[in-house]
């Protein structure tokens, strides 16, 4: 499980940096989704391999 405090920033930094654009947000979300899918597929493949060996 990830820590909620791994992406901490100073309040001053948060208040002085301009907000991210819609394009930047979309790119970040696409990257997160792609990474999550890769992890889920790896877990599924591992589970499938394990169940194949148990059936024999």
PDB file of C-alpha atoms in Angstrom:
ATOM      1  CA  UNK A   1       0.000   0.000   0.000  1.00  0.00           C
ATOM      2  CA  UNK A   2       1.281   3.467  -0.838  1.00  0.00           C
ATOM      3  CA  UNK A   3       1.841   6.044   1.821  1.00  0.00           C
ATOM      4  CA  UNK A   4      -0.429   9.072   1.681  1.00  0.00           C
ATOM      5  CA  UNK A   5       2.501  11.251   2.640  1.00  0.00           C
ATOM      6  CA  UNK A   6       4.909  10.273  -0.146  1.00  0.00           C
ATOM      7  CA  UNK A   7       3.992  13.292  -2.307  1.00  0.00           C
ATOM      8  CA  UNK A   8       4.275  16.084   0.205  1.00  0.00           C
ATOM      9  CA  UNK A   9       4.955  19.699  -0.726  1.00  0.00           C
ATOM     10  CA  UNK A  10       5.286  22.914   1.191  1.00  0.00           C
ATOM     11  CA  UNK A  11       2.139  25.029   1.328  1.00  0.00           C
ATOM     12  CA  UNK A  12       4.033  28.006  -0.093  1.00  0.00           C
ATOM     13  CA  UNK A  13       5.031  25.935  -3.130  1.00  0.00           C
ATOM     14  CA  UNK A  14       1.470  24.803  -3.660  1.00  0.00           C
ATOM     15  CA  UNK A  15       0.095  28.328  -3.465  1.00  0.00           C
ATOM     16  CA  UNK A  16       2.652  29.935  -5.817  1.00  0.00           C
ATOM     17  CA  UNK A  17       2.798  27.333  -8.594  1.00  0.00           C
ATOM     18  CA  UNK A  18       0.147  27.725 -11.300  1.00  0.00           C
ATOM     19  CA  UNK A  19      -2.369  24.868 -11.490  1.00  0.00           C
ATOM     20  CA  UNK A  20      -1.813  22.158 -14.070  1.00  0.00           C
ATOM     21  CA  UNK A  21      -3.584  22.467 -17.380  1.00  0.00           C
ATOM     22  CA  UNK A  22      -6.237  20.063 -18.576  1.00  0.00           C
ATOM     23  CA  UNK A  23      -3.747  18.562 -21.018  1.00  0.00           C
ATOM     24  CA  UNK A  24      -1.199  17.973 -18.255  1.00  0.00           C
ATOM     25  CA  UNK A  25      -3.848  16.399 -16.043  1.00  0.00           C
ATOM     26  CA  UNK A  26      -5.002  14.137 -18.866  1.00  0.00           C
ATOM     27  CA  UNK A  27      -1.421  13.030 -19.515  1.00  0.00           C
ATOM     28  CA  UNK A  28      -0.866  12.231 -15.824  1.00  0.00           C
ATOM     29  CA  UNK A  29      -4.122  10.283 -15.647  1.00  0.00           C
ATOM     30  CA  UNK A  30      -3.321   8.328 -18.844  1.00  0.00           C
ATOM     31  CA  UNK A  31       0.069   7.391 -17.371  1.00  0.00           C
ATOM     32  CA  UNK A  32      -1.517   6.253 -14.088  1.00  0.00           C
ATOM     33  CA  UNK A  33      -4.149   4.190 -15.896  1.00  0.00           C
ATOM     34  CA  UNK A  34      -1.537   2.609 -18.180  1.00  0.00           C
ATOM     35  CA  UNK A  35       0.652   1.694 -15.193  1.00  0.00           C
ATOM     36  CA  UNK A  36      -2.295   0.270 -13.240  1.00  0.00           C
ATOM     37  CA  UNK A  37      -3.331  -1.867 -16.220  1.00  0.00           C
ATOM     38  CA  UNK A  38       0.201  -3.184 -16.625  1.00  0.00           C
ATOM     39  CA  UNK A  39       0.290  -4.181 -12.954  1.00  0.00           C
ATOM     40  CA  UNK A  40      -3.143  -5.828 -13.151  1.00  0.00           C
ATOM     41  CA  UNK A  41      -2.182  -7.762 -16.300  1.00  0.00           C
ATOM     42  CA  UNK A  42       1.030  -8.965 -14.652  1.00  0.00           C
ATOM     43  CA  UNK A  43      -0.944 -10.164 -11.638  1.00  0.00           C
ATOM     44  CA  UNK A  44      -3.442 -11.943 -13.884  1.00  0.00           C
ATOM     45  CA  UNK A  45      -0.667 -13.632 -15.856  1.00  0.00           C
ATOM     46  CA  UNK A  46       1.042 -14.748 -12.650  1.00  0.00           C
ATOM     47  CA  UNK A  47      -2.226 -16.136 -11.324  1.00  0.00           C
ATOM     48  CA  UNK A  48      -2.881 -17.947 -14.615  1.00  0.00           C
ATOM     49  CA  UNK A  49       0.607 -19.499 -14.579  1.00  0.00           C
ATOM     50  CA  UNK A  50       0.179 -20.663 -10.998  1.00  0.00           C
ATOM     51  CA  UNK A  51      -3.198 -22.252 -11.668  1.00  0.00           C
ATOM     52  CA  UNK A  52      -1.856 -24.051 -14.775  1.00  0.00           C
ATOM     53  CA  UNK A  53       0.851 -25.755 -12.737  1.00  0.00           C
ATOM     54  CA  UNK A  54      -1.564 -26.728  -9.971  1.00  0.00           C
ATOM     55  CA  UNK A  55      -3.962 -28.461 -12.385  1.00  0.00           C
ATOM     56  CA  UNK A  56      -1.385 -31.029 -13.553  1.00  0.00           C
TER      57      UNK A  56
END
